[in-house]
Amino acid sequence: MAEEDITVLMDEKRIFKPSKDFVEKTNVKQWMKEHNIDSLEELYKKTDDYKWFWKEMADEILEFYEPYDNVLDWDSPFAKWFTGGKYNIVHDALDKHAKGPNKDKVAYYFESEPGDADKELTYHDLYVEVNKLANAMKKLGIKKGDRVGIYMPMIAELPIAMLATAKLGAVHSVVFSGFSAQAFRDRVNDCEAKLVITCDSFYRRGKKVPLKSQTDEALEDAPTVEHSIVYKRTGDEVDWTDDRDLWWNEIVKDEPEECETVKTDANDPLFFLYTSGTTGKPKGIIHAHAGYALGTATTLKWVFDIKDDDVYWCAADIGWITGHSYIVYAPLILGSSSIIYEGAPNHPGPDRWWEIVEKYKVSVLYTSPTSVRLFMKFGEEWPEKHNLNSLRLLGSVGEPINPEAWMWYYKHIGGEKCQIMDTWWQTETGHFAITPLPLTPLKPGSATKSFPGVSADVYNENGEPITNAGGNLVLTHPWPGMLRGIYKNPERYRNTYWSKFDDIYLAGDVTRKDSDGYFWIQGRADDVLNVSGHRIGNSEVESALVSHDKVAESAVVGKPHDLKGESITAYVVLKTNVEPSDALKQELRTHVGEEVGKIARPDEIWFVTDVPKTRSGKIMRRVIRSKALGKEVGDTSTLANPEAVDEIDKAQ
Ligand code: WTA
């Protein structure tokens, strides 16, 4: 389809409606019938009573060890869901299936990149693996409340490690395997992990990534870590620290296949996941057992309409919230079969994903706009080689999906028969907050409306709801999967999310609500980059640059990028007597890769003698960005050094 057509489509505000037949069979429609609800409008109205709604869903989906007293205790901005209840998410995700009708159902199909280690794990297999590891961890002294740092790639042992940790009532902190040793070290130290779990190495784009040696580097300065459990994935030779390192495969060998799940409180922490903020170091976002379980499972059941015979594939990485919620916890709670793929989307060829869809007859596929754009670039001839007829629903997350990519996904992957669920949410929300339901009429590029029981709105600076203009995206009441705080930093939690408007959650995204009440997310309001659907703080990249011994100062901004959403441009002030050179640019890129991770390496680096700052010394990224994009800069009277703006100009 030509670009003009799409533009016209948008002008016409064309709406994509699901077929009546499809709607009739959906889980949400079924629920509506049981509750005598005839229309979407009625559903939204009825679920305005959100405590009633979430209680209904909890009764349907969760199994508590001991019943709760209250659905919600809200002492703003601190929420507790299902207080008084005894609950461990591992019971719903695993224990209940392993003893029930799903015992022999496949929980995970693992597809390794080179095809050397493919396997299927049934719910019973998974249960046994988790129990053995949990027993071994117990022997290492891991108990309720302890933190476990997990640094693993996309292999089935990653969810096993997470579930074993949760089973003991301990707290996992998973760090994306693409992050650097330094990033892992910072996170392990921040959460004071007692144990880390990793693997020898793994495959990515035909090469081996030496994760164990990165872990060793991280542990050189991680005083709280007593042991490191290493899963043997490739069999590569690795360095060994005798009194610290343990082979996973050996320590689980003689452990029993049963391990009692610790009966935690409904509000005990389940995990921390670090995410970028505007300033300073990443924030350890806290999620708790019961509310998170309910929010993730309900949204997956309704939005992706998961049924018993679905083969579901969320192609994100478990190292991000999308994988935590929608590869690990929600699909397991629903007893579904899903896929874990180790490698790169284009290895060995650009049709690897479509080969997987065909091989496993995937029915629901969930990915990001950046992947869709990558596949668009490869061309439709690649998906055309494969039978993708098994697909019935598609999903998107991570950034606004541009209508052109939406149309391509709809046409070339979904065969014009699959609705696209554009889900807006965040590490902090835990689960979808704004999303279509399978019966929602779709407008390409809009995530449509709040999920029932969640309430989004757009406020102007005075806290008044506005329509048809860009404003602050907010959530107006608590929701079950909401973050419970920032680890060791309640003040930062309050200031970041709850201080702009009283008792109202500020998401940090600029958004417009149209006359039909549909939300159009326009991007971050703060200084956070969105590169390939991943949040990276400008300040993190700046700190990494400044940590290089030749750099005095730096300012980092994002520019729109066809494939990645945003690309990273860095303006760097060198120390006196340091000669600028292309070789130095390369050195700095590599340095940022080592400090933060490859994803954060600047696409462009410019050497300047100064960067624009306010009188209080704050880098004026907005000014720099406007200049870099050739836009009007506006008032620069608050700048301490207006002449630095010309520097940016000269750098183009
Ligand atoms: C952006 C990812 C538009 C947004 C689950 C949000 C989106 C940030 C969408 C959270 C979407 C996520 N449309 N923008 N469907 N989904 N975002 O914490 O800016 O990695 O605030 O969570 O991604 O990123 P995070």
Short mmCIF file of C-alpha atoms and ligand atoms in Angstrom, two decimals, residues 275 320-322 366 396-401 422-428 434 447 507-509 521 523-524 530 533-535, ligand 1:
data_model
loop_
_atom_site.label_atom_id
_atom_site.label_comp_id
_atom_site.label_asym_id
_atom_site.label_seq_id
_atom_site.Cartn_x
_atom_site.Cartn_y
_atom_site.Cartn_z
CA THR A 275 13.67 1.63 34.75
CA TRP A 320 11.82 -5.83 30.33
CA ILE A 321 8.41 -5.48 31.96
CA THR A 322 6.64 -6.79 28.85
CA TYR A 366 2.63 -9.53 20.45
CA SER A 396 1.89 -3.84 19.75
CA VAL A 397 3.66 -2.14 22.66
CA GLY A 398 6.52 0.16 23.54
CA GLU A 399 5.87 3.33 21.58
CA PRO A 400 3.20 4.86 19.41
CA ILE A 401 2.73 2.70 16.32
CA ASP A 422 -2.12 -1.39 20.56
CA THR A 423 -1.45 -1.62 24.29
CA TRP A 424 -0.22 1.38 26.26
CA TRP A 425 1.37 0.71 29.60
CA GLN A 426 4.61 1.09 31.55
CA THR A 427 6.98 -0.72 33.88
CA GLU A 428 5.13 1.18 36.58
CA ILE A 434 -4.95 1.84 27.77
CA ALA A 447 -4.31 2.74 21.84
CA ALA A 507 2.45 8.83 33.56
CA GLY A 508 4.95 11.24 32.00
CA ASP A 509 3.54 10.90 28.46
CA ILE A 521 0.05 8.91 22.89
CA GLY A 523 5.67 10.55 23.45
CA ARG A 524 7.49 11.20 26.69
CA ASN A 530 12.56 5.73 23.64
CA GLY A 533 10.70 0.66 22.44
CA HIS A 534 13.05 0.75 25.41
CA ARG A 535 13.27 3.59 27.87
C1 WTA B 1 5.81 4.17 25.79
C2 WTA B 1 6.74 -0.75 28.26
C3 WTA B 1 2.60 4.65 22.78
C4 WTA B 1 5.29 5.30 26.66
C5 WTA B 1 5.48 -1.61 28.44
C6 WTA B 1 5.43 4.74 28.06
C7 WTA B 1 3.82 3.56 24.38
C8 WTA B 1 6.72 3.98 27.96
C9 WTA B 1 3.02 2.40 24.21
C10 WTA B 1 6.83 2.86 28.97
C11 WTA B 1 1.97 2.44 23.23
C12 WTA B 1 4.49 2.02 25.76
N1 WTA B 1 1.82 3.59 22.54
N2 WTA B 1 3.61 4.67 23.68
N3 WTA B 1 1.20 1.40 22.96
N4 WTA B 1 3.47 1.48 25.07
N5 WTA B 1 4.72 3.27 25.35
O1 WTA B 1 8.30 1.20 31.05
O2 WTA B 1 6.10 6.45 26.49
O3 WTA B 1 9.50 0.18 29.06
O4 WTA B 1 5.49 5.73 29.06
O5 WTA B 1 7.06 -0.16 29.46
O6 WTA B 1 6.73 3.44 26.62
O7 WTA B 1 7.98 2.08 28.73
P1 WTA B 1 8.29 0.81 29.62
#
